[in-house]
Short mmCIF file of C-alpha atoms in Angstrom, two decimals:
data_model
loop_
_atom_site.label_atom_id
_atom_site.label_comp_id
_atom_site.label_asym_id
_atom_site.label_seq_id
_atom_site.Cartn_x
_atom_site.Cartn_y
_atom_site.Cartn_z
CA UNK P 1 22.69 1.61 3.00
CA UNK P 2 20.99 2.68 6.04
CA UNK P 3 17.95 5.14 5.71
CA UNK P 4 19.86 7.82 7.68
CA UNK P 5 22.87 7.57 5.35
CA UNK P 6 20.47 7.62 2.28
CA UNK P 7 18.56 10.55 3.35
CA UNK P 8 21.88 12.46 4.01
CA UNK P 9 22.91 11.73 0.28
CA UNK P 10 19.60 12.95 -1.05
CA UNK P 11 19.86 16.04 1.13
CA UNK P 12 23.19 16.78 -0.51
CA UNK P 13 22.23 16.37 -4.06
CA UNK P 14 18.81 17.97 -3.64
CA UNK P 15 15.34 16.34 -3.99
CA UNK P 16 12.79 16.99 -6.65
CA UNK P 17 9.35 18.42 -5.51
CA UNK P 18 6.61 15.63 -5.58
CA UNK P 19 4.18 15.98 -8.35
CA UNK P 20 0.64 17.20 -7.44
CA UNK P 21 -2.11 14.43 -8.30
CA UNK P 22 -5.19 15.21 -10.38
CA UNK P 23 -8.04 16.73 -8.20
CA UNK P 24 -9.82 13.43 -8.39
CA UNK P 25 -7.92 10.20 -8.66
CA UNK P 26 -9.86 7.08 -9.78
CA UNK P 27 -7.52 4.23 -9.59
CA UNK P 28 -7.46 0.40 -10.25
CA UNK P 29 -5.52 -2.04 -8.28
CA UNK P 30 -3.35 -4.33 -10.58
CA UNK P 31 -2.30 -7.21 -8.30
CA UNK P 32 0.22 -10.08 -8.88
CA UNK P 33 -2.15 -12.04 -10.90
CA UNK P 34 -2.49 -9.28 -13.32
CA UNK P 35 1.03 -7.83 -13.26
CA UNK P 36 3.92 -10.35 -12.72
CA UNK P 37 6.06 -9.49 -9.70
CA UNK P 38 9.12 -10.31 -12.05
CA UNK P 39 8.20 -7.05 -13.88
CA UNK P 40 6.64 -8.13 -17.00
CA UNK P 41 3.32 -6.76 -18.23
CA UNK P 42 0.90 -8.74 -20.44
CA UNK P 43 0.29 -6.79 -23.74
CA UNK P 44 -3.59 -7.33 -23.43
CA UNK P 45 -3.53 -6.06 -19.92
CA UNK P 46 -1.67 -3.01 -20.81
CA UNK P 47 -4.16 -2.28 -23.63
CA UNK P 48 -7.17 -2.75 -21.47
CA UNK P 49 -5.59 -0.43 -18.92
CA UNK P 50 -4.88 2.32 -21.45
CA UNK P 51 -8.45 1.90 -22.83
CA UNK P 52 -10.16 2.15 -19.52
CA UNK P 53 -8.32 5.44 -19.14
CA UNK P 54 -9.21 6.74 -22.42
CA UNK P 55 -12.89 5.88 -21.75
CA UNK P 56 -12.48 7.89 -18.47
CA UNK P 57 -13.18 4.88 -16.21
CA UNK P 58 -9.77 5.35 -14.30
CA UNK P 59 -6.95 7.86 -14.30
CA UNK P 60 -4.87 5.95 -12.00
CA UNK P 61 -3.52 2.60 -11.11
CA UNK P 62 -2.11 0.77 -8.09
CA UNK P 63 0.76 -1.77 -8.36
CA UNK P 64 2.36 -3.79 -5.74
CA UNK P 65 5.93 -2.90 -5.02
CA UNK P 66 6.11 -5.15 -1.99
CA UNK P 67 3.25 -7.70 -1.70
CA UNK P 68 1.77 -9.02 1.38
CA UNK P 69 3.53 -12.45 0.97
CA UNK P 70 7.02 -10.49 1.08
CA UNK P 71 7.65 -10.74 -2.72
CA UNK P 72 9.31 -7.32 -3.93
CA UNK P 73 8.75 -6.00 -7.49
CA UNK P 74 11.99 -6.38 -9.55
CA UNK P 75 12.47 -2.77 -10.12
CA UNK P 76 12.51 -2.11 -6.48
CA UNK P 77 15.27 -4.80 -5.77
CA UNK P 78 17.54 -3.94 -2.65
CA UNK P 79 20.53 -5.86 -1.63
CA UNK P 80 18.63 -7.11 1.47
CA UNK P 81 15.58 -8.05 -0.78
CA UNK P 82 17.81 -10.10 -3.02
CA UNK P 83 19.59 -11.71 -0.07
CA UNK P 84 16.20 -12.71 1.37
CA UNK P 85 15.07 -14.30 -2.02
CA UNK P 86 12.21 -11.77 -2.25
CA UNK P 87 13.01 -10.68 -5.88
CA UNK P 88 13.16 -13.07 -8.68
CA UNK P 89 15.35 -12.10 -11.76
CA UNK P 90 16.36 -8.82 -12.95
CA UNK P 91 14.22 -5.74 -13.30
CA UNK P 92 11.78 -6.36 -15.98
CA UNK P 93 11.90 -3.86 -18.75
CA UNK P 94 8.10 -4.44 -19.32
CA UNK P 95 6.80 -2.84 -16.29
CA UNK P 96 9.28 0.00 -16.59
CA UNK P 97 8.03 0.77 -20.04
CA UNK P 98 4.39 0.13 -19.14
CA UNK P 99 4.91 2.83 -16.13
CA UNK P 100 6.57 5.33 -18.56
CA UNK P 101 3.93 4.83 -21.16
CA UNK P 102 1.04 5.31 -18.45
CA UNK P 103 2.75 8.40 -17.17
CA UNK P 104 2.94 9.85 -20.43
CA UNK P 105 -0.81 9.29 -20.92
CA UNK P 106 -1.50 11.26 -17.70
CA UNK P 107 -2.19 8.19 -15.45
CA UNK P 108 -1.47 8.56 -11.81
CA UNK P 109 0.92 5.85 -10.65
CA UNK P 110 0.72 4.66 -6.95
CA UNK P 111 3.10 2.04 -5.70
CA UNK P 112 1.73 -0.08 -2.86
CA UNK P 113 4.16 -1.26 -0.12
CA UNK P 114 2.96 -3.92 2.35
CA UNK P 115 4.88 -2.88 5.27
CA UNK P 116 5.01 -5.52 8.00
CA UNK P 117 3.11 -8.72 6.79
CA UNK P 118 5.81 -10.56 5.06
CA UNK P 119 6.49 -14.50 4.98
CA UNK P 120 9.74 -14.05 2.77
CA UNK P 121 11.82 -11.84 5.04
CA UNK P 122 10.27 -13.44 8.27
CA UNK P 123 12.30 -16.57 7.55
CA UNK P 124 15.69 -14.59 7.11
CA UNK P 125 15.69 -11.76 9.77
CA UNK P 126 16.86 -12.01 13.35
CA UNK P 127 14.36 -13.19 15.83
CA UNK P 128 14.15 -9.70 17.26
CA UNK P 129 13.07 -8.40 13.88
CA UNK P 130 9.95 -10.59 13.75
CA UNK P 131 6.72 -11.28 15.70
CA UNK P 132 7.50 -14.90 16.65
CA UNK P 133 4.86 -17.54 15.84
CA UNK P 134 5.00 -21.23 15.34
CA UNK P 135 4.52 -22.47 11.96
CA UNK P 136 3.42 -19.31 10.61
CA UNK P 137 2.07 -18.91 6.84
CA UNK P 138 1.23 -16.18 4.46
CA UNK P 139 -1.51 -15.03 6.86
CA UNK P 140 0.51 -15.06 10.02
CA UNK P 141 4.22 -14.06 9.32
CA UNK P 142 4.80 -10.61 10.43
CA UNK P 143 8.05 -8.35 10.71
CA UNK P 144 8.16 -6.33 14.06
CA UNK P 145 7.10 -2.78 13.83
CA UNK P 146 9.23 -2.07 16.84
CA UNK P 147 12.40 -3.23 15.08
CA UNK P 148 14.33 -0.44 13.59
CA UNK P 149 16.05 -2.89 11.14
CA UNK P 150 12.59 -4.20 10.13
CA UNK P 151 11.30 -0.60 9.46
CA UNK P 152 14.46 0.20 7.50
CA UNK P 153 13.94 -2.84 5.24
CA UNK P 154 10.46 -1.55 4.17
CA UNK P 155 11.65 1.94 3.68
CA UNK P 156 14.69 0.98 1.55
CA UNK P 157 12.28 -0.86 -0.92
CA UNK P 158 9.82 1.85 -0.89
CA UNK P 159 12.45 4.41 -1.79
CA UNK P 160 14.23 2.32 -4.40
CA UNK P 161 10.80 2.28 -6.14
CA UNK P 162 9.80 5.89 -5.70
CA UNK P 163 11.45 7.22 -8.96
CA UNK P 164 8.98 5.18 -10.97
CA UNK P 165 5.91 6.19 -9.26
CA UNK P 166 4.09 9.43 -8.34
CA UNK P 167 2.83 8.24 -4.97
CA UNK P 168 3.99 5.44 -2.48
CA UNK P 169 1.25 3.87 -0.49
CA UNK P 170 2.04 1.96 2.67
CA UNK P 171 -0.38 -0.83 3.68
CA UNK P 172 -0.27 -3.14 6.55
CA UNK P 173 1.25 -0.40 8.81
CA UNK P 174 0.18 -2.15 11.94
CA UNK P 175 0.37 -5.37 14.13
CA UNK P 176 -1.58 -8.48 13.21
CA UNK P 177 -5.14 -8.43 14.55
CA UNK P 178 -5.39 -11.79 15.77
CA UNK P 179 -2.83 -11.86 18.43
CA UNK P 180 -1.50 -9.38 21.00
CA UNK P 181 2.30 -8.62 20.71
CA UNK P 182 3.97 -5.88 22.93
CA UNK P 183 2.15 -3.45 24.96
CA UNK P 184 -0.42 -1.02 23.68
CA UNK P 185 2.01 1.99 24.07
CA UNK P 186 4.75 0.06 22.41
CA UNK P 187 2.55 -0.95 19.55
CA UNK P 188 1.21 2.71 19.00
CA UNK P 189 4.68 4.09 19.35
CA UNK P 190 6.27 1.65 16.81
CA UNK P 191 3.66 2.31 14.32
CA UNK P 192 3.66 6.05 14.59
CA UNK P 193 7.55 5.86 14.30
CA UNK P 194 7.27 3.99 11.07
CA UNK P 195 4.77 6.32 9.56
CA UNK P 196 7.01 9.26 10.41
CA UNK P 197 10.17 7.67 9.06
CA UNK P 198 8.42 6.73 5.73
CA UNK P 199 6.92 9.98 5.26
CA UNK P 200 10.38 11.65 5.53
CA UNK P 201 12.10 9.11 3.39
CA UNK P 202 9.54 9.13 0.55
CA UNK P 203 9.23 13.05 0.44
CA UNK P 204 13.04 13.26 0.20
CA UNK P 205 12.93 11.26 -3.07
CA UNK P 206 10.26 13.26 -4.50
CA UNK P 207 7.19 11.20 -4.29
CA UNK P 208 3.66 11.74 -2.51
CA UNK P 209 2.97 9.51 0.44
CA UNK P 210 -0.21 7.81 1.31
CA UNK P 211 -1.37 5.22 4.02
CA UNK P 212 -4.11 2.50 3.71
CA UNK P 213 -5.77 2.24 7.08
CA UNK P 214 -8.84 0.38 8.41
CA UNK P 215 -11.91 2.48 7.97
CA UNK P 216 -12.76 1.64 11.47
CA UNK P 217 -9.67 3.65 12.77
CA UNK P 218 -11.82 6.77 12.13
CA UNK P 219 -14.27 5.99 14.79
CA UNK P 220 -12.19 3.59 17.05
CA UNK P 221 -10.82 4.57 20.55
CA UNK P 222 -7.29 3.59 21.20
CA UNK P 223 -5.13 1.53 18.86
CA UNK P 224 -7.42 -1.76 19.21
CA UNK P 225 -4.41 -3.97 19.73
CA UNK P 226 -2.83 -3.40 16.34
CA UNK P 227 -1.00 0.09 17.12
CA UNK P 228 -3.06 1.96 14.38
CA UNK P 229 -4.61 5.05 15.49
CA UNK P 230 -6.42 7.90 13.86
CA UNK P 231 -3.24 10.24 14.31
CA UNK P 232 -0.76 7.67 12.77
CA UNK P 233 -1.32 8.86 9.03
CA UNK P 234 -0.95 12.53 10.00
CA UNK P 235 2.22 13.13 8.02
CA UNK P 236 0.73 11.64 4.82
CA UNK P 237 -0.58 13.75 1.73
CA UNK P 238 -3.59 11.25 1.21
CA UNK P 239 -5.30 8.73 3.56
CA UNK P 240 -7.06 5.73 2.00
CA UNK P 241 -9.51 4.03 4.42
CA UNK P 242 -10.40 0.42 3.57
CA UNK P 243 -14.23 0.49 3.25
CA UNK P 244 -14.95 -3.16 2.23
CA UNK P 245 -18.26 -4.66 2.70
CA UNK P 246 -16.44 -7.75 3.32
CA UNK P 247 -14.87 -6.39 6.39
CA UNK P 248 -16.79 -6.79 9.68
CA UNK P 249 -18.86 -3.74 10.71
CA UNK P 250 -18.88 -1.97 7.23
CA UNK P 251 -22.28 -3.20 6.21
CA UNK P 252 -23.63 -2.51 9.85
CA UNK P 253 -22.30 0.96 10.09
CA UNK P 254 -22.59 1.78 6.30
CA UNK P 255 -20.16 3.07 3.67
CA UNK P 256 -21.49 6.60 3.93
CA UNK P 257 -21.17 6.85 7.64
CA UNK P 258 -17.71 5.41 7.64
CA UNK P 259 -16.42 7.78 4.74
CA UNK P 260 -18.18 10.77 6.44
CA UNK P 261 -16.26 9.88 9.79
CA UNK P 262 -13.12 9.64 7.82
CA UNK P 263 -13.51 12.98 6.23
CA UNK P 264 -14.19 14.37 9.63
CA UNK P 265 -11.28 12.78 11.05
CA UNK P 266 -8.78 13.28 8.41
CA UNK P 267 -10.19 16.66 6.74
CA UNK P 268 -6.60 18.04 6.28
CA UNK P 269 -5.71 15.41 4.02
CA UNK P 270 -6.95 14.15 0.56
CA UNK P 271 -9.19 11.38 1.24
CA UNK P 272 -9.33 8.65 -1.27
CA UNK P 273 -11.08 5.48 0.03
CA UNK P 274 -10.54 1.93 -1.07
CA UNK P 275 -13.82 -0.01 -2.31
CA UNK P 276 -14.27 -3.48 -3.62
CA UNK P 277 -14.94 -4.05 -7.29
CA UNK P 278 -18.06 -6.15 -6.21
CA UNK P 279 -20.82 -3.49 -6.18
CA UNK P 280 -18.12 -0.72 -6.45
CA UNK P 281 -20.78 1.64 -8.04
CA UNK P 282 -22.85 1.66 -4.94
CA UNK P 283 -20.03 2.00 -2.69
CA UNK P 284 -18.63 4.97 -4.75
CA UNK P 285 -22.13 6.72 -4.73
CA UNK P 286 -22.39 6.29 -1.04
CA UNK P 287 -18.75 7.73 -0.29
CA UNK P 288 -18.58 10.26 -2.98
CA UNK P 289 -20.21 13.22 -1.08
CA UNK P 290 -17.50 13.07 1.51
CA UNK P 291 -14.39 11.74 -0.55
CA UNK P 292 -13.57 14.46 -2.93
CA UNK P 293 -10.20 13.30 -3.95
CA UNK P 294 -11.44 10.15 -5.46
CA UNK P 295 -11.31 6.28 -4.93
CA UNK P 296 -9.15 3.16 -5.44
CA UNK P 297 -10.91 -0.16 -6.50
CA UNK P 298 -9.57 -3.42 -4.92
CA UNK P 299 -9.70 -6.13 -7.39
CA UNK P 300 -6.95 -8.66 -6.62
CA UNK P 301 -8.41 -11.32 -8.97
CA UNK P 302 -8.62 -9.05 -12.05
CA UNK P 303 -12.38 -9.19 -12.52
CA UNK P 304 -12.47 -5.38 -13.59
CA UNK P 305 -10.44 -6.12 -16.68
CA UNK P 306 -12.92 -8.71 -17.81
CA UNK P 307 -16.28 -7.24 -16.53
CA UNK P 308 -16.09 -3.46 -16.25
#
């Protein structure tokens, strides 16, 4: 079903208002190494997450709905995602039960959707729907943000998952940063169009909307070759700048300066930065005066569950 048709159906039956998040959200990312994309949740992982919540370490979690390699969480299976081979098996009851129990415990649920970086769909879409590269791999396969069909594919998956989550976060809402595709004006227009379409679709199904962006966007001039600008996340409820010490320029500029710049740039939104688990305490302390809505911890290898 096309996005326009989907939104028309929702408008006719009515959409629930999105729930409001806690004033401060402290969320841990649970990547595919921790949560199987087939939809099963290890009992020990579940127990540790709930224990962290009881101890007050976290009150939110981030799960991948659509991973950067293109795999799609089973509960968000769409007809196209299955046809492309992005979904393995049926919707696992494990993840649904886990999410239901987490919600019952007051844990804020964020579903992360990698927008245009996608090795799986890349090999199934028409040439005009992708950014053509020779021998692309998981780092270099991208769908084309200026393709309406590519944008609809991403939003279809997000809306299918939205009933299970409180918030849908879109990541990789941009062009790749290591090669120039299209003109600057076309890149910026395509990324902005997707953001607008994504906000409308997710709000119609009753979830909050957030965008993950490079922290540098707060201080950049122009779109820097990727189409992502400071005005792009304007329709979102929450903006999550990635303030990773491993990113070039973060250590030079400083976490506090970048988060302060983000707070000034996106003052009309909730600001909830991404930090890395390595030295996360120092990062949180640096950004806390400017990011009153909390933080997210990027921990793809699951170290936090073992070492926190």
